[in-house]
Every structure is written in C-alpha cells, then in structure tokens.
Amino acid sequence: MPLTLPPPAGAHDPVTPEGHQEPVTPEHWASGPPSQAQPLLRQEAKGEEEEGEETGVQGAWGTATAEPGWRVWGKAAEAAAAEEGQGGARGAAAAGSGSPAGGAGGGRGSWRRLLAWLRRPPQCCPCAAPLPRSAAHCCHGGTKMAALAYNLGKREINHYFSVRSAKVLALVAVLLLAACHLASRRYRGNDSCEYLLSSGRFLGEKVWQPHSCMMHKYKISEAKNCLVDKHIAFIGDSRIRQLFYSFVKIINPQFKEEGNKHGNIPFEDKISSVKVDFLWHPEVNGSMKQCIKVWTEDSVAKPHVIVAGAATWSIKIHNGSNEALSQYKMNITSIAPLLEKLAKTSDVYWVLQDPVYEDLLSENRKMITNEKIDAYNEAAVSILNSSTRNSKSNVKMFSVSKLIAQETITESLDGLHLPESSRETSAMILMNVYCNKILKPVDGSCCQPRPPLTLIQKLAACFFTLSIIGYLIFYIIHRNTHRKNKPCTDLESGEEKKNIINTSVSPLEVLLQSFCKLGLIMAYFYMCDRANLFMKENKFYTHSTFFIPIIYILVLGVFYNENTKETKVLNREQTDEWKGWMQLVILIYHISGASTFLPVYMHIRVLVAAYLFQTGYGHFSYFWIKGDFGIHRVCQVLFRLNFLVVVLCIVMDRPYQFYYFVPLVTVWFMVIYVTLALWPQIIQKKANGNCFWHFGLLLKLAFLLLCICFLAYSQGAFEKIFSLWPLSKCFELKGNVYEWWFRWRLDRYTYSIWASSCKNKAECNELHPSVSVVQLFICQYHIWLAADTRGILVLIPGNPMLNIIVSTFIFVCVAHEISQITNDLAQIIIPKDNSSLLKRLACIAAFFCGLLILSSIQDKSRH
C-alpha cells in the first residue's frame, strides 16, 4: 500500500525540517527517511514481519514491504517543496497524494515544483553543521538541487516502473521473442542438422559453436556405444583421408597415421564391432562410380555412413582447365543418382572443398586456386541438390568445413591440408550429426528431435489448461466484485465488509490464479529447454567473462547499502545479503562456464557450502530459539523448498535427484529437525536454566557427527539405505544413487586454502569433503541457462550482451513470480489447523503415490 507522509508542522525546508533538534549530518542523510517516517513504516509492517519470521518469508524490509523507505522520504521531500513553492497546505497535500494533480500527474508538475523551490532564498546545506552565509549561499544550488532532483527522479521512476509493470514487460518480451523465433524457424527451416553442417563460428581459438544449437564432445566410450556394429566409409582424396584419421581417433586415440597414403586404409574395433574404412579415389570418375555402384547392389556391404568428396586432384592434373571442370560436372551428374539411392537407407555426406592458402602452395599446386575451388563446389551443390525433381535431396552437403578452414588455413603447413585442430572439429561435427539422435546427450541439442511428451507431461498439460480455463471463467463471473476499496461479501459469513487495504479473495480464486500463472510459466520453461523454439549455445570460459561481471557487481553494490539495528552475528538481514551475493557469483560462474578453471571451481564450492550452512544455521536458530517443532512449520518449509522442483520434475521430465541442491537442503533440514526434536528436546530457554542441557545438546550433535562419518565413508551402507523403494525413486539418477552419495559427501566438514593447490577435479573433490563448512549446491535452471545448465539460452542471436540482459530480466521476473505463487499456495495447501493439515497431507500422499505409479509405468514402457 503506498504510504503518504504529511510534512511535519512548521516545516519549510524539505531536507532539514525545523522540528529536527540536531544538525543533519551525512550519516542522517545516508540512513534514508527522517526518524518520523520510521515508526510509520515499522508499525504497518510489523504484522508481516512476524509472519515472515514464522514462515521463512522476508519481513517488513523484505519483499512484504508495501513501499521502500526512500520512496516515502521522496514523497515527504516533494510535499515540503510543494508547500514552499506553491504556498499553503493545498500544494503539500497534492504533492504527497497519489492524485493525478500531485503524485501521478506526470513529470511536468514535479519539475515545476522543483523550479519554484529553487527560486527560494539560499539556505544552509543539509550535509553538515551551519556554515557561514557565503558558504551556504554557494553550496545551496548544488547539494540541495541534487538531493531533491534525486528524490523526485526516484519517485517518477518508481511510479511508472514497478514490479508489476516489469513482469508485464517481461511477458510482452517473451511473446514477441517467441513469435520472432517461430517465424524464423518457419522461414529458414527447423532442421538443426542443417545448421550444424553449414554454419557456425569459433568461440575463442578452438571451440566451434554451431548456429542455434549445441555440439557435444564425444568421449571414447560414447563413440563406441553409438557406432557399435556400424560400418563407416570415407571415399575421396587426401583431405578426406585426413578427416578419416581424425574420426578414427575419436574411437581410438592411439591410432597412428601411417600406411600407404595413396591406398585404402582399414580400421576395426573388434570389441565394439566398429568398422571404418578409407577408400582412395582422388577424382570423381568411373572408378569412384563403380565403388558406389557396388554398394547400391549389395545391401550387406553397404556402409551405414558414407563420407565422400574430391576435386583438388582434378584441378592439379588438368592444370585448372575449363575442360576438367566440364568433365567433373558430367562425372558427378552420373554418380548423383547412385548417391541418392544410397541416401535412402544410409547417411550420405558430400564434403565441399576447403579453401587453400595460396601463398604456401608448392609450385606443382599453384594452379589450385580458391576461385577454381569455388567453381567446383558450386557445380557439386547445383547437381546434387537437383538430382531429385520433386523433393529435397537426401544427400547432405558438408559445407561447414569451409567455414572452419577460412579461420584456420593460415596455420596449414603446406597451404592445402588443414591443421589437426580443424580436422578434429570437422570429425566431431560428423559424430554429432550421426550420434546425437541415438544417444541424445543433454549438451548436444543439434540433430535432436523434440522429445515426445510422456503420460505425466500430458496430464500436467491438461491440468494447467483446465486451471487457466477455470480461472478465466471465475474471473469473468466475479470481475465486478473484486475491486479495491469497494464493499465485498465475506464468503464465510455472508456479511458485507469494507476493504481498507486489499479486497478479500477466496481461496479458490487464489488457487486457480496461482495455477494459471504457474501453467504459463511452465510453458515458458518447456519452450526454452524442450521444444527447440529458442536457440542454445555452448559455454566458453575466459577470465574476462567471469571476473569482469564479478568486479562490476561489487562496484555497483558499494552504492546500494542500508543500515540495520541488528547487532548479532549472522542475523537475518546479514545472512540474506550474503546469500544474495553468493547467488550472483554462482550464477555468473555457471553462465561463464568457469568450472573449467580449477581455482574458481573450488572456491565456488566454498560459496555453495557456505550457502547451505547459512540456510541450515537459520533453521537451527529457529528451532533453538522458538522451540516450535510442530508439523505445520515442517510442512511449510518442505513445501517451499520442494514445490518448484516437483513441478519441474513433472513438466521437464527429470528425476528429483537431477536438481540435487534441493534434495541436499531438504535432507539436511530434516536431519536438523529430527536431531533437535527427538527426546530430550533441548532449546535455548531450557538450556539457560541449567548448563546440563548444553552438555546434552553436545552429545546429540556428537552422535549426529558419528552417523555422518559412517555414511560418508561407507558407500555400501549409504546406497543400501537410499536404494530402498520409494527413496530410490527420489534419489536415483541414471539407475543408481552414486551421484547422490557423491553430492551428499562432497561438502560435509570444513574448508581450507588447499583449493588452489590441487591439480585436477578428482583430486579437488577428494580434498573438499574434509575442508568444506557444510553442503550446498545451486539449483539447475532452464530459462537462463539451457540444456539443463550445460549451455546458454539464446533469445537474441548475434548480440551476446543484449541477450544476457534480456534473458536475465525475464529470468528475474519469472523467479519473483514463482516465489509469490509458492507463498500463496503454501498458505492454502498448508493450513495452520492440524485437522485440516492432516487431511491435506493425506491428499498429498495420495498424489505422490499416483505419481510414483505413473512413473513406474513410464519407465517400463521406455525399456
């Protein structure tokens, strides 16, 4: 509720009221509103602050505050200025009110009052004790004008740009961006394989970024798993031979480039039954045609993947003559139908010729020019794409190697053959084109179709759709009975009451409205990370992408500070601010891909551990001081922690353990609760009366420490406990609970400066358990990062800085709205009445039982 602060009696100076008994020092000015305003704010927010302490929601100075203190102070300053500039209480009242004439009348009226006030005779500056007249006259126009202009500017900005308007702006941005991306997909095509094969750019020197999608870096085991019982054939000249070697080295890095350079080269991995052959055919002629024709006639010998290409030998042998180009066109026209026939059952790729570095070419290769290469490429593309009359050719053009070569050909040793790093990139692109649709890696979105909807996702979509329809019907029927400052009917008593602050809203309306908004938000989650509507990019770490934003927010934070009356160490305001800083740093760490830099990786683990420590410390302090071990408090905390994650598990089709930070927080909250709630219940009030109880608490904590040590160093016992049904459904990931054991034991004791001394992540992770304060990790995101935090969401392609700004703005608005939805639903679903709460808990238990049954059915159908 906007607060209006009338000017104090006899006030003539909007900055230094006469009623103030002491000089206004810089400390008074920096502290915000004058002392008269503080009791008003605190008195109104007192009830909210008490509720916030009980439920974990921020109190009067957090999100529950109707209006910040500086906003009230700005109104008081403007009211006093209006009184001085216009005369009489009429101007002051208009300035302090929310009427169009005073508060909401636009910038013109405010600045007219500012100019009228500036015409007053000079007075003393508010920033120090009374000064000589000359000094006061000198500084009046500077300090006071800046102070009042600052307050007026804040008031105007706050009037036109609130949290609500920010969310509306975010919604409009999402709709516009979705429409633009949808139109682009319709116009340019929706096949990410084409983007992977034809476009991209380098991030830094060696990291290739395809257009609009992410490329996975395949390991040896993954490559063998994908290519088991497969036959891949490379046919062409020396450039194709280079590509063959790089492809084989993904499967077997020890494979050496040796043998007859102008002959066939076989490779076979007998364990995985993978066969890769290189066939030497440096020209597109009858010999190549005969080889391809054999494959069309013999289905047994036909490879699963065919990679072909040749041209430079034709240019070299015939000295770049036009007759050679004409013969090339005739030959490729004759083999085009054969390639098209093979492409119906196999993957066929024609590799376009890479540019050369003419300055490094030897004398016998000087005729191979980029102009000739472009002519041969144009001929190949034109003929192969027109080989089918009524449909698109099934032979895929591997043209991305041209883009790679344009950036790296200067590093070539002979001007013709690409450096090894470029060949490895092209081979990895081939692996992504074929294997992504088979293995479906999370960070390999290229060539992956949209995953089919599961039964649970379909049911969730129906539920949210019905909620939206229900809320719209409810809103249309009751739209005239829910307005501010209008009489309304109490649904329980039927009596008419007058709303002073907010219109009373029925729980049903709040429930429908919350699920309606949540359904729209989940649709945005799904569009960002499952529907392939928006683009995704791989992360790429540089020191500047991590440290520059860190420095920026630190400098920016210097200008935003508040005073507090709390004097205790780790008080609520202090821990909230620390956690906010840590969240910012962790978010920058994730989006910059800084996990590849070990010192940053380990120090971020400190912040993660410290975050959970402060969260656990807050829960411990509450139980220790309040002694409230009731079921309502426990259910409220568990609901607030897990509500969003449960919804994401349903909508995004991910297991609960995938968001492993929330299981960590939940388990350790229950550990704290059970430890303190078990007999004897020792709280601060009881312990202060007898020091014996302090000893009892130490015994409890010592026993807890022994249990933690046992489970941490006994992986077998830990896995047996959490492999029991239904715990296994919550804590299993990829069929086992090892990931949960790893995360649980990673942050469990104290931390030291060894973080920078370890040599690799495995060694660091072994050191970290014995050196971290407590356990914590950050929740995964789908609408700021992408591909389950493996990549970056791209809403605005081609402009990384603008993309980060827009996606961050939308992400913050969505996160704020989800927080409000969670708070609203917590008040309805978790009532304070124990009998009603038990009924709700029974319904929740039935819901989860049904969810587990449906999940089991889904798992069986997948296998």
Coordinates of C-alpha atoms in Angstrom, one line a residue, residues 21-426:
Q21 CA 16.6 19.1 17.1
E22 CA 20.1 18.3 15.9
P23 CA 22.1 19.1 12.8
V24 CA 21.5 16.8 9.9
T25 CA 24.8 15.1 9.3
P26 CA 25.8 12.9 6.3
E27 CA 25.0 9.9 8.4
H28 CA 21.5 11.0 8.9
W29 CA 21.1 11.7 5.1
A30 CA 22.5 8.4 4.1
S31 CA 20.3 6.5 6.5
G32 CA 17.2 7.3 4.4
P33 CA 14.0 8.8 5.6
P34 CA 13.9 11.1 8.7
S35 CA 13.1 9.5 12.1
Q36 CA 9.4 10.5 11.9
A37 CA 8.9 8.1 9.0
Q38 CA 10.4 5.0 10.6
P39 CA 7.7 4.3 13.2
L40 CA 5.0 4.6 10.5
L41 CA 6.8 2.1 8.3
R42 CA 7.6 -0.3 11.0
Q43 CA 4.2 -0.1 12.6
E44 CA 2.5 -1.1 9.3
A45 CA 4.9 -3.8 8.5
K46 CA 5.0 -5.3 12.0
G47 CA 2.4 -8.0 11.3
E48 CA 4.1 -9.0 8.1
E49 CA 7.5 -9.2 9.8
E50 CA 6.2 -11.5 12.5
E51 CA 4.6 -13.7 9.8
G52 CA 7.8 -13.7 7.9
E53 CA 9.8 -14.9 10.9
E54 CA 7.4 -17.8 11.4
T55 CA 7.2 -19.0 7.8
G56 CA 10.6 -18.0 6.5
V57 CA 9.3 -15.1 4.3
Q58 CA 11.1 -11.9 4.5
G59 CA 9.7 -9.4 6.9
A60 CA 8.9 -5.7 6.8
W61 CA 12.1 -4.7 5.0
G62 CA 11.9 -7.5 2.5
T63 CA 9.5 -8.5 -0.2
A64 CA 6.5 -7.9 2.0
T65 CA 7.1 -4.2 2.3
A66 CA 4.5 -2.2 0.5
E67 CA 6.9 0.6 -0.4
P68 CA 10.6 1.2 0.2
G69 CA 11.6 3.8 2.8
W70 CA 13.3 6.1 0.2
R71 CA 10.0 6.2 -1.7
V72 CA 8.2 7.6 1.4
W73 CA 11.0 10.0 2.0
G74 CA 10.8 11.2 -1.6
K75 CA 7.1 11.9 -1.1
A76 CA 7.8 13.9 2.1
A77 CA 10.5 15.9 0.4
E78 CA 8.3 16.7 -2.6
A79 CA 5.4 17.6 -0.2
A80 CA 7.5 20.1 1.6
A81 CA 8.9 21.5 -1.6
A82 CA 5.4 22.0 -3.0
E83 CA 4.3 23.7 0.2
E84 CA 7.2 26.2 -0.1
G85 CA 7.0 26.7 -3.9
Q86 CA 3.2 27.0 -4.1
G87 CA 2.2 28.1 -0.7
G88 CA -0.4 26.6 1.7
A89 CA -1.3 23.1 2.6
R90 CA -3.1 22.5 -0.7
G91 CA 0.2 22.1 -2.6
A92 CA 1.7 19.9 0.0
A93 CA -1.3 17.6 0.1
A94 CA -1.4 17.4 -3.7
A95 CA 2.3 16.5 -3.8
G96 CA 2.0 13.9 -1.2
S97 CA -1.1 12.2 -2.5
G98 CA -1.5 9.8 -5.3
S99 CA -3.8 12.0 -7.2
P100 CA -3.1 13.0 -10.8
A101 CA -2.5 16.5 -9.8
G102 CA 0.0 15.8 -7.2
G103 CA 1.6 12.3 -7.2
A104 CA 0.7 10.8 -10.6
G105 CA 0.4 14.0 -12.6
G106 CA 3.5 13.3 -14.6
G107 CA 7.0 14.7 -14.7
R108 CA 5.9 18.3 -15.7
G109 CA 4.2 19.2 -12.4
S110 CA 7.1 17.7 -10.3
W111 CA 9.7 19.7 -12.1
R112 CA 7.7 22.9 -11.9
R113 CA 7.6 22.5 -8.2
L114 CA 11.4 21.8 -8.2
L115 CA 12.0 25.0 -10.2
A116 CA 9.7 27.0 -7.9
W117 CA 11.6 25.7 -4.9
L118 CA 14.9 26.6 -6.4
R119 CA 13.9 30.3 -6.6
R120 CA 13.8 30.5 -2.8
P121 CA 16.5 32.4 -1.0
P122 CA 19.5 30.2 -0.3
Q123 CA 19.7 28.3 3.0
C124 CA 22.2 26.1 4.8
C125 CA 23.3 22.9 3.2
P126 CA 21.9 19.7 4.9
C127 CA 25.2 17.9 4.8
A128 CA 26.9 19.5 7.8
A129 CA 26.6 21.9 10.7
P130 CA 25.6 25.5 10.0
L131 CA 28.1 27.2 7.7
P132 CA 29.0 30.8 7.0
R133 CA 26.4 32.6 4.9
S134 CA 28.7 32.8 1.9
A135 CA 29.4 29.1 2.0
A136 CA 25.7 28.2 2.5
H137 CA 24.8 30.5 -0.4
C138 CA 27.5 28.8 -2.6
C139 CA 26.5 25.3 -1.9
H140 CA 22.8 25.7 -1.9
G141 CA 22.3 25.3 -5.7
G142 CA 24.5 22.2 -5.8
T143 CA 23.8 19.9 -2.9
K144 CA 20.1 20.7 -2.4
M145 CA 19.2 20.7 -6.0
A146 CA 20.9 17.3 -6.5
A147 CA 19.2 15.9 -3.4
L148 CA 15.8 16.9 -4.3
A149 CA 16.2 16.0 -8.0
Y150 CA 17.4 12.6 -6.9
N151 CA 14.3 12.0 -4.8
L152 CA 12.0 13.4 -7.5
G153 CA 13.6 11.2 -10.1
K154 CA 13.2 8.1 -7.9
R155 CA 9.6 8.9 -7.3
E156 CA 8.8 9.4 -11.0
I157 CA 10.7 6.2 -12.0
N158 CA 9.0 4.2 -9.2
H159 CA 5.6 5.4 -10.3
Y160 CA 6.0 4.3 -13.9
F161 CA 8.1 1.2 -13.4
S162 CA 7.0 -1.2 -10.6
V163 CA 7.4 -4.9 -10.2
R164 CA 4.1 -5.4 -11.8
S165 CA 5.0 -3.4 -14.9
A166 CA 8.3 -5.2 -15.1
K167 CA 6.5 -8.5 -15.2
V168 CA 4.2 -7.2 -17.9
L169 CA 7.2 -6.1 -19.9
A170 CA 8.8 -9.5 -19.5
L171 CA 5.6 -11.2 -20.7
V172 CA 5.4 -9.0 -23.7
A173 CA 9.1 -9.6 -24.5
V174 CA 8.6 -13.4 -24.2
L175 CA 5.6 -13.3 -26.6
L176 CA 7.5 -11.1 -29.1
L177 CA 10.6 -13.2 -29.0
A178 CA 8.6 -16.4 -29.3
A179 CA 6.8 -15.0 -32.4
C180 CA 10.1 -13.9 -34.0
H181 CA 11.8 -17.3 -33.4
L182 CA 8.8 -19.2 -34.7
A183 CA 8.7 -17.0 -37.8
S184 CA 12.5 -17.6 -38.3
R185 CA 12.1 -21.3 -37.9
R186 CA 9.3 -21.3 -40.5
Y187 CA 11.3 -19.3 -42.9
R188 CA 14.7 -20.8 -42.5
G189 CA 13.7 -24.3 -41.6
N190 CA 13.6 -26.2 -38.3
D191 CA 16.3 -28.8 -39.0
S192 CA 19.2 -28.1 -36.6
C193 CA 21.3 -30.7 -38.6
E194 CA 21.4 -28.3 -41.5
Y195 CA 22.7 -25.6 -39.2
L196 CA 25.3 -28.0 -37.8
L197 CA 26.5 -28.9 -41.3
S198 CA 26.5 -25.5 -42.8
S199 CA 27.0 -22.7 -40.3
G200 CA 28.8 -21.7 -37.1
R201 CA 31.6 -19.7 -35.6
F202 CA 34.6 -20.1 -33.4
L203 CA 34.4 -19.2 -29.7
G204 CA 38.0 -18.3 -28.9
E205 CA 40.5 -20.3 -30.9
K206 CA 39.4 -23.9 -30.9
V207 CA 35.8 -24.1 -29.7
W208 CA 33.4 -24.4 -32.6
Q209 CA 29.8 -23.1 -32.0
P210 CA 27.2 -24.2 -34.5
H211 CA 24.3 -21.8 -35.3
S212 CA 21.4 -22.1 -32.8
C213 CA 22.3 -25.4 -31.2
M214 CA 24.9 -27.1 -29.0
M215 CA 27.6 -29.6 -30.1
H216 CA 28.6 -32.5 -27.7
K217 CA 32.2 -33.5 -27.3
Y218 CA 32.1 -37.3 -27.6
K219 CA 34.3 -39.5 -25.4
I220 CA 35.7 -42.8 -26.5
S221 CA 33.1 -44.9 -24.6
E222 CA 30.2 -42.8 -26.0
A223 CA 31.6 -43.1 -29.6
K224 CA 31.9 -46.8 -29.4
N225 CA 28.4 -47.1 -27.8
C226 CA 26.9 -45.1 -30.7
L227 CA 28.8 -46.9 -33.5
V228 CA 28.5 -50.5 -32.3
D229 CA 28.0 -52.9 -35.2
K230 CA 28.3 -49.9 -37.7
H231 CA 30.3 -49.6 -40.9
I232 CA 31.5 -46.1 -41.9
A233 CA 33.2 -45.4 -45.3
F234 CA 35.3 -42.4 -46.3
I235 CA 35.9 -42.1 -50.0
G236 CA 38.0 -39.4 -51.7
D237 CA 41.4 -37.7 -51.8
S238 CA 44.0 -36.7 -49.2
R239 CA 41.7 -34.2 -47.5
I240 CA 39.1 -36.9 -46.9
R241 CA 41.9 -39.2 -45.6
Q242 CA 42.7 -36.5 -43.0
L243 CA 39.1 -36.4 -41.9
F244 CA 39.1 -40.2 -41.7
Y245 CA 42.1 -40.2 -39.3
S246 CA 40.5 -37.6 -37.1
F247 CA 37.3 -39.6 -37.0
V248 CA 39.0 -42.8 -36.1
K249 CA 41.0 -41.1 -33.3
I250 CA 37.7 -40.3 -31.5
I251 CA 37.2 -44.1 -31.2
N252 CA 40.9 -45.0 -30.7
P253 CA 43.2 -42.1 -29.9
Q254 CA 46.3 -44.3 -30.3
F255 CA 45.6 -45.0 -34.0
K256 CA 48.6 -43.7 -36.0
E257 CA 48.6 -42.0 -39.3
E258 CA 50.7 -44.5 -41.2
G259 CA 50.5 -46.8 -44.2
N260 CA 50.1 -46.1 -47.9
K261 CA 48.9 -42.6 -48.4
H262 CA 47.6 -43.3 -51.9
G263 CA 45.8 -46.5 -51.0
N264 CA 42.9 -47.9 -48.9
I265 CA 43.2 -47.8 -45.1
P266 CA 41.1 -50.1 -42.9
F267 CA 40.2 -49.8 -39.2
E268 CA 38.2 -52.1 -37.0
D269 CA 37.5 -52.2 -33.3
K270 CA 36.6 -55.8 -32.6
I271 CA 35.3 -55.1 -29.1
S272 CA 32.5 -52.8 -30.2
S273 CA 32.4 -54.2 -33.8
V274 CA 33.0 -50.8 -35.3
K275 CA 34.5 -50.8 -38.9
V276 CA 35.8 -47.6 -40.5
D277 CA 37.4 -47.7 -44.0
F278 CA 39.1 -45.1 -46.2
L279 CA 39.0 -45.7 -49.9
W280 CA 41.4 -43.9 -52.1
H281 CA 39.6 -42.3 -55.0
P282 CA 41.1 -38.8 -55.5
E283 CA 38.9 -38.0 -58.6
V284 CA 35.2 -38.1 -59.4
N285 CA 35.5 -40.6 -62.2
G286 CA 34.5 -44.1 -63.3
S287 CA 36.5 -45.7 -60.5
M288 CA 34.6 -43.9 -57.8
K289 CA 31.3 -44.5 -59.6
Q290 CA 32.0 -48.3 -59.7
C291 CA 32.7 -48.4 -56.0
I292 CA 29.5 -46.6 -55.1
K293 CA 27.5 -48.8 -57.6
V294 CA 28.7 -51.9 -55.8
W295 CA 27.2 -50.6 -52.5
T296 CA 23.8 -50.0 -54.2
E297 CA 23.7 -53.6 -55.4
D298 CA 25.0 -55.3 -52.2
S299 CA 23.0 -54.5 -49.1
V300 CA 25.4 -56.5 -46.9
A301 CA 28.5 -54.5 -47.9
K302 CA 26.7 -51.1 -47.9
P303 CA 28.1 -48.8 -45.2
H304 CA 25.8 -47.1 -42.7
V305 CA 27.6 -43.8 -43.2
I306 CA 29.3 -42.6 -46.4
V307 CA 31.5 -39.5 -46.5
A308 CA 32.7 -38.6 -50.0
G309 CA 34.4 -35.7 -51.7
A310 CA 37.1 -34.8 -54.3
A311 CA 38.2 -32.0 -56.6
T312 CA 41.8 -30.8 -56.0
W313 CA 43.4 -33.6 -57.9
S314 CA 41.2 -32.9 -60.9
I315 CA 42.4 -29.2 -60.8
K316 CA 46.0 -30.3 -60.3
I317 CA 46.2 -33.0 -63.0
H318 CA 44.5 -30.9 -65.7
N319 CA 46.2 -27.7 -64.7
G320 CA 42.9 -26.0 -63.8
S321 CA 41.4 -26.2 -67.3
N322 CA 37.8 -25.5 -68.1
E323 CA 37.6 -28.8 -69.8
A324 CA 38.4 -30.5 -66.5
L325 CA 35.6 -28.6 -64.8
S326 CA 33.1 -29.7 -67.5
Q327 CA 34.2 -33.3 -67.1
Y328 CA 33.8 -33.0 -63.3
K329 CA 30.2 -31.9 -63.8
M330 CA 29.5 -34.8 -66.1
N331 CA 31.0 -37.3 -63.7
I332 CA 29.3 -36.0 -60.6
T333 CA 26.0 -36.0 -62.6
S334 CA 26.5 -39.7 -63.3
I335 CA 27.0 -40.7 -59.7
A336 CA 24.3 -38.4 -58.2
P337 CA 21.5 -40.9 -58.7
L338 CA 23.6 -43.6 -57.0
L339 CA 24.3 -41.4 -54.0
E340 CA 20.7 -40.5 -53.8
K341 CA 19.7 -44.2 -53.8
L342 CA 22.2 -44.9 -51.0
A343 CA 20.9 -41.9 -49.0
K344 CA 17.5 -43.5 -48.7
T345 CA 18.9 -46.2 -46.3
S346 CA 22.3 -44.7 -45.3
D347 CA 23.6 -41.4 -44.2
V348 CA 25.5 -39.8 -47.2
Y349 CA 27.6 -36.7 -46.9
W350 CA 29.3 -34.8 -49.7
V351 CA 32.2 -32.8 -48.4
L352 CA 32.7 -29.5 -50.2
Q353 CA 36.3 -28.4 -50.9
D354 CA 38.0 -26.2 -48.3
P355 CA 39.8 -23.1 -49.4
V356 CA 43.6 -23.1 -49.8
Y357 CA 46.3 -20.7 -48.6
E358 CA 47.8 -19.8 -51.9
D359 CA 51.0 -18.2 -50.6
L360 CA 52.1 -21.6 -49.1
L361 CA 51.3 -23.8 -52.0
S362 CA 54.2 -25.6 -53.7
E363 CA 54.9 -24.9 -57.4
N364 CA 53.1 -28.1 -58.6
R365 CA 50.0 -26.9 -56.7
K366 CA 49.9 -23.3 -57.8
M367 CA 47.0 -24.0 -60.2
I368 CA 44.8 -24.9 -57.2
T369 CA 43.2 -21.5 -56.5
N370 CA 40.3 -20.5 -54.4
E371 CA 38.5 -19.3 -57.5
K372 CA 38.7 -22.8 -59.0
I373 CA 37.7 -24.5 -55.8
D374 CA 34.6 -22.2 -55.6
A375 CA 33.6 -23.2 -59.1
Y376 CA 33.9 -26.9 -58.4
N377 CA 31.9 -26.5 -55.2
E378 CA 29.1 -24.6 -57.0
A379 CA 28.9 -27.4 -59.6
A380 CA 28.7 -30.1 -56.9
V381 CA 26.0 -28.3 -54.9
S382 CA 23.9 -27.5 -58.0
I383 CA 24.0 -31.0 -59.4
L384 CA 23.5 -33.0 -56.2
N385 CA 20.6 -30.7 -55.0
S386 CA 18.8 -31.1 -58.3
S387 CA 19.2 -34.9 -58.5
T388 CA 15.6 -35.3 -57.3
R389 CA 12.9 -33.4 -59.1
N390 CA 10.0 -33.3 -56.7
S391 CA 11.7 -33.4 -53.3
K392 CA 14.7 -32.3 -51.4
S393 CA 17.9 -34.3 -51.9
N394 CA 18.8 -36.8 -49.3
V395 CA 22.5 -36.3 -49.9
K396 CA 23.7 -33.8 -47.2
M397 CA 26.2 -31.1 -48.0
F398 CA 29.1 -31.0 -45.5
S399 CA 29.9 -27.3 -46.1
V400 CA 30.8 -26.3 -42.5
S401 CA 34.4 -27.4 -43.1
K402 CA 34.8 -24.4 -45.5
L403 CA 34.0 -22.0 -42.7
I404 CA 36.4 -23.8 -40.3
A405 CA 39.1 -23.7 -43.0
Q406 CA 38.6 -20.0 -43.6
E407 CA 39.6 -19.3 -40.0
T408 CA 42.5 -21.8 -39.7
I409 CA 44.0 -22.4 -43.2
T410 CA 46.8 -19.9 -42.4
E411 CA 48.1 -22.4 -39.8
S412 CA 48.4 -25.0 -42.6
L413 CA 51.9 -26.5 -43.2
D414 CA 51.5 -26.7 -47.0
G415 CA 48.6 -24.4 -47.8
L416 CA 46.4 -27.3 -48.8
H417 CA 45.8 -29.6 -45.8
L418 CA 44.1 -28.2 -42.7
P419 CA 45.8 -28.2 -39.2
E420 CA 44.9 -31.0 -36.9
S421 CA 42.6 -29.0 -34.6
S422 CA 40.4 -28.1 -37.6
R423 CA 40.2 -31.7 -38.7
E424 CA 39.2 -32.7 -35.2
T425 CA 36.4 -30.2 -35.2
S426 CA 35.0 -31.5 -38.5

